[in-house]
Short mmCIF file of C-alpha atoms in Angstrom, two decimals:
data_model
loop_
_atom_site.label_atom_id
_atom_site.label_comp_id
_atom_site.label_asym_id
_atom_site.label_seq_id
_atom_site.Cartn_x
_atom_site.Cartn_y
_atom_site.Cartn_z
CA MET A 17 15.61 39.02 -6.46
CA ASN A 18 14.93 37.30 -9.78
CA THR A 19 16.53 34.07 -10.93
CA GLN A 20 17.22 33.74 -14.66
CA THR A 21 16.94 30.30 -16.26
CA SER A 22 17.15 29.08 -19.83
CA LEU A 23 13.39 28.48 -19.73
CA GLY A 24 12.40 31.92 -18.51
CA THR A 25 12.36 33.97 -15.36
CA ALA A 26 11.39 32.63 -11.94
CA HIS A 27 10.48 35.20 -9.32
CA ALA A 28 11.04 34.69 -5.63
CA THR A 29 7.36 35.52 -5.05
CA ASP A 30 6.06 32.86 -7.47
CA ALA A 31 3.94 30.01 -6.10
CA PHE A 32 5.55 26.57 -6.14
CA HIS A 33 2.55 24.80 -7.66
CA ASP A 34 -0.66 25.47 -9.54
CA ILE A 35 -3.11 23.48 -7.39
CA PRO A 36 -5.95 25.56 -5.88
CA PRO A 37 -5.40 25.89 -2.12
CA ALA A 38 -9.06 25.03 -1.51
CA LEU A 39 -8.59 21.69 -3.24
CA ILE A 40 -5.63 20.76 -1.04
CA ALA A 41 -7.49 21.88 2.07
CA ALA A 42 -10.38 19.59 1.13
CA VAL A 43 -8.26 16.43 0.87
CA THR A 44 -5.83 16.51 3.81
CA ARG A 45 -5.65 17.54 7.45
CA SER A 46 -1.83 17.61 7.44
CA ALA A 47 -0.12 20.93 6.78
CA THR A 48 3.13 19.09 6.04
CA LYS A 49 1.44 16.87 3.47
CA ALA A 50 -0.18 19.92 1.92
CA ARG A 51 3.27 21.45 1.33
CA LEU A 52 4.99 18.29 0.12
CA TYR A 53 2.21 16.91 -2.08
CA GLY A 54 1.54 20.29 -3.64
CA VAL A 55 4.83 20.02 -5.52
CA ASP A 56 4.47 16.27 -6.18
CA ASN A 57 3.59 15.60 -9.81
CA TYR A 58 1.56 12.46 -9.06
CA PHE A 59 -0.82 14.47 -6.93
CA ARG A 60 -0.80 17.32 -9.45
CA GLU A 61 -1.88 14.91 -12.21
CA SER A 62 -4.79 13.62 -10.16
CA SER A 63 -5.78 17.10 -9.07
CA ARG A 64 -6.32 18.00 -12.71
CA LEU A 65 -8.33 14.81 -13.21
CA PHE A 66 -10.53 15.07 -10.12
CA GLY A 67 -10.46 18.80 -9.39
CA ASN A 68 -14.10 19.25 -10.36
CA ASP A 69 -15.25 16.01 -8.72
CA LEU A 70 -14.10 16.39 -5.14
CA ASP A 71 -17.18 14.69 -3.71
CA ALA A 72 -16.30 11.63 -5.79
CA VAL A 73 -12.77 11.63 -4.35
CA LEU A 74 -14.00 12.00 -0.78
CA GLY A 75 -16.35 9.05 -1.26
CA ILE A 76 -13.77 6.57 -2.60
CA THR A 77 -10.63 4.94 -1.29
CA LEU A 78 -8.00 2.42 -2.36
CA CYS A 79 -7.18 -1.00 -0.96
CA VAL A 80 -4.23 -2.80 -2.52
CA LEU A 81 -4.20 -6.56 -1.96
CA LYS A 82 -0.52 -7.45 -2.04
CA PRO A 83 1.16 -10.65 -3.33
CA GLU A 84 1.07 -12.39 0.04
CA ALA A 85 -2.73 -12.16 -0.15
CA ALA A 86 -2.52 -14.55 -3.09
CA ALA A 87 -0.16 -16.96 -1.33
CA GLY A 88 -2.12 -16.74 1.93
CA ARG A 89 -5.52 -16.96 0.18
CA ARG A 90 -6.84 -13.79 1.81
CA TYR A 91 -8.55 -12.22 -1.21
CA ARG A 92 -12.12 -13.24 -0.51
CA ARG A 93 -11.80 -12.72 3.22
CA ALA A 94 -10.62 -9.16 2.53
CA LEU A 95 -13.42 -8.48 0.08
CA GLU A 96 -16.01 -9.84 2.52
CA ALA A 97 -14.68 -7.62 5.33
CA LEU A 98 -14.73 -4.58 3.05
CA ARG A 99 -18.28 -5.24 1.87
CA ASP A 100 -19.46 -5.89 5.45
CA ASN A 101 -18.33 -2.35 6.23
CA GLY A 102 -19.97 -0.67 3.25
CA PHE A 103 -17.09 -0.57 0.76
CA ARG A 104 -17.89 -1.75 -2.79
CA PRO A 105 -15.35 -2.09 -5.63
CA VAL A 106 -16.03 0.21 -8.57
CA ASP A 107 -12.74 -0.48 -10.36
CA VAL A 108 -9.93 -3.03 -10.26
CA VAL A 109 -6.37 -2.36 -11.39
CA ARG A 110 -3.93 -5.24 -11.51
CA PHE A 111 -0.27 -4.20 -11.50
CA ARG A 112 3.21 -5.40 -10.56
CA HIS A 113 5.22 -3.32 -8.10
CA ASN A 114 8.84 -2.61 -9.02
CA ARG A 115 11.71 -0.75 -7.41
CA LEU A 116 10.36 2.61 -8.60
CA THR A 117 6.72 2.16 -7.56
CA VAL A 118 7.75 0.91 -4.11
CA ARG A 119 9.86 3.99 -3.52
CA GLU A 120 7.30 6.39 -4.96
CA THR A 121 4.29 4.96 -3.12
CA TRP A 122 6.09 5.16 0.23
CA ARG A 123 8.35 8.12 -0.64
CA PHE A 124 7.52 10.00 2.55
CA GLN A 125 7.54 6.96 4.87
CA LEU A 126 10.77 5.14 3.97
CA ASN A 127 13.12 7.68 5.55
CA PHE A 128 12.97 5.74 8.82
CA ALA A 129 12.76 2.24 7.30
CA SER A 130 15.80 0.01 7.60
CA GLY A 131 17.63 -0.99 4.44
CA GLU A 132 16.61 -4.57 5.24
CA ARG A 133 12.93 -3.64 5.19
CA ILE A 134 13.16 -1.75 1.90
CA ASP A 135 15.01 -4.68 0.34
CA ALA A 136 12.35 -7.07 1.61
CA MET A 137 9.56 -4.86 0.26
CA ASP A 138 11.14 -5.05 -3.19
CA LEU A 139 11.31 -8.83 -2.98
CA VAL A 140 7.81 -9.42 -1.59
CA LEU A 141 5.99 -6.86 -3.73
CA GLY A 142 7.82 -7.96 -6.84
CA SER A 143 6.85 -11.61 -6.36
CA ALA A 144 3.45 -11.36 -8.08
CA ASP A 145 0.86 -8.84 -9.18
CA SER A 146 -1.00 -6.70 -6.66
CA VAL A 147 -4.72 -6.04 -7.01
CA LEU A 148 -5.81 -2.45 -6.45
CA LEU A 149 -9.47 -2.17 -5.48
CA VAL A 150 -11.03 1.25 -5.98
CA LEU A 151 -13.75 1.26 -3.35
CA LYS A 152 -16.89 3.37 -3.10
CA ASP A 153 -17.94 4.01 0.48
CA GLU A 154 -21.68 3.46 0.35
CA ARG A 155 -22.04 5.02 3.80
CA TRP A 156 -20.37 8.28 2.81
CA ALA A 157 -22.29 11.54 2.41
CA PRO A 158 -21.10 15.16 2.13
CA GLY A 159 -19.86 16.38 5.48
CA ARG A 160 -18.92 12.90 6.72
CA VAL A 161 -15.44 11.53 7.26
CA PRO A 162 -13.87 10.66 3.88
CA ALA A 163 -13.86 7.05 2.75
CA ALA A 164 -10.06 6.77 2.96
CA VAL A 165 -10.01 7.98 6.55
CA ARG A 166 -12.81 5.62 7.60
CA LEU A 167 -11.09 2.61 6.01
CA THR A 168 -7.73 3.50 7.57
CA ALA A 169 -9.38 3.58 11.00
CA LEU A 170 -11.11 0.29 10.23
CA LYS A 171 -7.79 -1.29 9.24
CA GLY A 172 -6.61 -1.06 12.84
CA PRO A 173 -3.22 -0.33 14.43
CA SER A 174 -0.01 -2.10 13.48
CA ASP A 175 0.43 -3.29 17.09
CA PRO A 176 -1.56 -6.56 17.44
CA ALA A 177 -2.16 -5.87 21.12
CA GLN A 178 -4.18 -2.77 20.23
CA ARG A 179 -6.35 -4.36 17.54
CA ARG A 180 -9.98 -5.32 17.98
CA PRO A 181 -11.70 -8.27 16.30
CA GLU A 182 -13.55 -6.02 13.83
CA HIS A 183 -10.35 -4.46 12.50
CA LEU A 184 -9.38 -5.47 8.98
CA ARG A 185 -5.92 -6.59 10.09
CA SER A 186 -7.54 -8.84 12.71
CA ARG A 187 -10.00 -10.36 10.23
CA LEU A 188 -7.20 -11.07 7.76
CA GLY A 189 -4.86 -12.48 10.40
CA ALA A 190 -1.91 -10.19 9.67
CA VAL A 191 1.26 -12.27 10.09
CA ASN A 192 3.91 -9.59 10.63
CA GLY A 193 4.75 -6.03 9.63
CA LEU A 194 5.17 -6.89 5.95
CA PHE A 195 2.86 -9.88 5.58
CA ASN A 196 -0.23 -7.82 6.38
CA PHE A 197 -1.97 -8.46 3.00
CA THR A 198 -3.22 -4.92 2.35
CA HIS A 199 -2.16 -1.37 1.80
CA THR A 200 -4.75 1.39 2.16
CA SER A 201 -4.55 5.10 1.39
CA ASP A 202 -4.61 7.22 4.54
CA GLU A 203 -6.45 10.33 3.28
CA PRO A 204 -8.09 11.57 0.06
CA ILE A 205 -4.83 13.30 -0.88
CA ASP A 206 -3.11 9.89 -0.77
CA VAL A 207 -5.87 8.32 -2.85
CA MET A 208 -5.26 10.90 -5.55
CA ARG A 209 -1.48 10.59 -5.46
CA GLU A 210 -1.43 6.78 -5.49
CA ILE A 211 -3.87 6.55 -8.41
CA ALA A 212 -1.37 8.54 -10.48
CA ILE A 213 1.55 6.33 -9.40
CA VAL A 214 -0.17 3.14 -10.53
CA CYS A 215 -2.21 4.38 -13.52
CA ASP A 216 -1.16 6.21 -16.65
CA GLY A 217 -3.31 8.98 -18.10
CA GLN A 218 -5.62 6.76 -20.14
CA ARG A 219 -6.19 4.35 -17.25
CA ARG A 220 -6.88 7.25 -14.89
CA GLU A 221 -9.60 8.51 -17.22
CA LEU A 222 -11.25 5.07 -17.19
CA LEU A 223 -10.98 4.92 -13.40
CA ARG A 224 -12.62 8.32 -13.05
CA ALA A 225 -15.45 7.33 -15.40
CA ARG A 226 -16.08 4.15 -13.43
CA VAL A 227 -16.09 6.01 -10.12
CA LEU A 228 -18.60 8.57 -11.41
CA ASP A 229 -20.79 5.83 -12.94
CA GLY A 230 -20.71 3.61 -9.84
CA TYR A 231 -19.42 0.73 -11.97
CA ASP A 232 -19.75 -2.82 -10.59
CA ALA A 233 -16.20 -4.21 -10.49
CA LEU A 234 -16.98 -7.34 -8.48
CA PRO A 235 -16.73 -9.69 -11.50
CA GLU A 236 -13.35 -8.22 -12.45
CA ALA A 237 -12.12 -8.60 -8.89
CA ALA A 238 -13.19 -12.25 -8.81
CA ASP A 239 -11.45 -12.91 -12.13
CA ALA A 240 -8.22 -11.32 -10.88
CA PHE A 241 -8.35 -13.37 -7.67
CA ASP A 242 -8.93 -16.63 -9.54
CA ASP A 243 -6.13 -15.97 -12.00
CA LEU A 244 -3.56 -15.02 -9.37
CA GLU A 245 -4.43 -17.96 -7.14
CA ALA A 246 -3.87 -20.21 -10.16
CA GLN A 247 -0.40 -18.70 -10.55
CA VAL A 248 0.69 -18.42 -6.91
CA ALA A 249 0.86 -21.60 -4.83
CA GLU A 250 -0.95 -21.55 -1.50
CA HIS A 251 1.33 -21.07 1.50
CA ASP A 252 0.80 -21.00 5.27
CA LEU A 253 3.27 -18.07 5.73
CA ASP A 254 4.32 -19.66 9.03
CA LEU A 255 7.88 -19.02 10.24
CA GLU A 256 8.66 -22.34 11.90
CA ASN A 257 6.99 -24.39 9.19
CA SER A 258 9.03 -22.47 6.62
CA TRP A 259 12.29 -23.21 8.42
CA ARG A 260 11.36 -26.92 8.66
CA ARG A 261 10.63 -27.14 4.94
CA LEU A 262 13.84 -25.31 4.08
CA ALA A 263 15.83 -27.74 6.22
CA GLN A 264 14.72 -30.51 3.85
CA ALA A 265 15.85 -28.58 0.78
CA PRO A 266 19.11 -29.39 -0.99
CA GLY A 267 21.86 -26.90 -1.62
CA HIS A 268 22.58 -23.52 -0.10
CA VAL A 269 19.17 -22.70 1.39
CA GLY A 270 18.97 -26.09 3.03
CA ASP A 271 22.41 -25.51 4.51
CA LEU A 272 21.23 -22.19 5.92
CA ALA A 273 18.20 -23.81 7.57
CA ARG A 274 20.25 -26.68 8.96
CA ALA A 275 22.82 -24.25 10.35
CA ARG A 276 20.01 -22.33 12.00
CA ALA A 277 18.62 -25.55 13.52
CA ALA A 278 22.09 -26.19 14.94
CA GLY A 279 22.01 -22.84 16.72
CA GLN A 280 23.81 -20.63 14.24
CA GLU A 281 22.45 -17.14 13.62
CA ILE A 282 21.53 -16.62 9.97
CA PRO A 283 22.12 -13.08 8.65
CA VAL A 284 19.09 -11.42 7.06
CA ARG A 285 21.19 -10.50 4.03
CA ALA A 286 21.92 -14.20 3.39
CA VAL A 287 18.19 -14.95 3.26
CA ALA A 288 17.54 -11.94 1.02
CA ARG A 289 20.33 -13.06 -1.31
CA ALA A 290 18.79 -16.52 -1.58
CA VAL A 291 15.41 -15.00 -2.49
CA ARG A 292 17.01 -12.76 -5.10
CA ASP A 293 19.13 -15.38 -6.81
CA GLY A 294 16.32 -17.95 -6.87
CA SER A 295 18.64 -20.68 -5.59
CA ALA A 296 15.80 -22.36 -3.66
CA GLY A 297 13.57 -22.54 -6.71
CA PRO A 298 9.87 -21.61 -6.77
CA ALA A 299 8.95 -24.34 -4.29
CA HIS A 300 10.66 -22.48 -1.44
CA HIS A 301 10.25 -18.87 -2.56
CA TRP A 302 7.53 -18.09 0.01
CA ASP A 303 9.35 -20.07 2.71
CA LEU A 304 12.31 -17.73 2.27
CA LEU A 305 10.07 -14.65 2.21
CA SER A 306 8.36 -15.83 5.37
CA VAL A 307 11.72 -16.18 7.11
CA LEU A 308 12.91 -12.84 5.75
CA THR A 309 9.86 -10.84 6.82
CA HIS A 310 9.88 -12.33 10.31
CA THR A 311 13.57 -11.67 11.03
CA LEU A 312 14.48 -8.30 9.54
CA ARG A 313 14.99 -5.08 11.48
CA PHE A 314 12.01 -2.92 10.62
CA ASN A 315 13.00 0.69 11.38
CA GLU A 316 16.12 2.75 11.99
CA PRO A 317 16.20 3.85 15.63
CA GLY A 318 16.09 7.57 16.34
CA ILE A 319 14.73 8.59 12.93
CA GLY A 320 11.44 10.48 13.00
CA ARG A 321 8.53 10.59 10.60
CA ILE A 322 8.34 13.33 7.99
CA PHE A 323 4.71 13.79 9.00
CA ALA A 324 2.56 12.18 11.64
CA ASN A 325 -0.18 9.75 10.72
CA VAL A 326 -3.44 11.59 10.16
CA LEU A 327 -5.95 10.02 12.51
CA LEU A 328 -9.72 9.81 12.37
CA SER A 329 -9.97 12.49 15.05
CA ALA A 330 -8.24 15.04 12.79
CA TRP A 331 -11.12 14.70 10.31
CA GLN A 332 -13.84 14.59 12.91
CA ASP A 333 -12.61 18.06 13.86
CA THR A 334 -13.77 19.80 10.70
CA ALA A 335 -11.04 22.46 10.61
CA ALA A 336 -9.25 22.28 7.28
CA VAL A 337 -5.59 22.87 6.56
CA GLY A 338 -4.94 26.59 6.13
CA ALA A 339 -4.38 27.69 2.55
#
């Protein structure tokens, strides 16, 4: 049966996207991702950009250093850990997350996130610029596990009890589920999609050229770190220290902290409101974020993932996703 539209005729047998099946099979081991990302225009844009350079895509990955990395002074520790493991920056993109980029980056993961967590992500990620490092895996060669998959495995599990000292989250001293300092792309398909979320067409062309040339982005990374640390005051990101400092503050936020010290339960929404309205001033912005990220409910119970995490083992088994 045919469906008539004002723009032409769509046939029931038509494909839903124009991306070569072999390209999708080369960049993911998730059949669900293959279906969903195939009709996602961010991935489509990058597939046109990198379609003839798949080896380049397999050999790079992304590591976003989030605003708390500036406050917690984790930039250089992160870069050292990455370089120790063979990842070298070939491009740096500095950008500010907003409501749209938060929802688009994690479009397929936020279905089970609590409203409190999504609200907190907006507040944390909107606090300062993030620094996206485009990393070349100097240990990668054709036939090996893609750079994105290797870095995701190196990052380590979200459960602290399961982490080892060499994991990136261990080396950075991840504080809680949101104050973990980094976001990394899980698979090459995510690398491609997230590049298109952050970068417009002209910036994507520059990124591609730098990847292919093996550009040295270390000086640009250092400049971005220095500039952001000059803008964002250092903070210990410690929950109890934050509450103690807030208890000395005048006004509404001080009242909240003093009520908490007296045994009263403080609603998460009250803390989020104080962050949003700026009533504590810049001096206590990260104190409030520290409290917020430690006390919110992370996930909605009983809601499943749209697709399972793609683990290192899925790529070590060389079977590709069926076209």
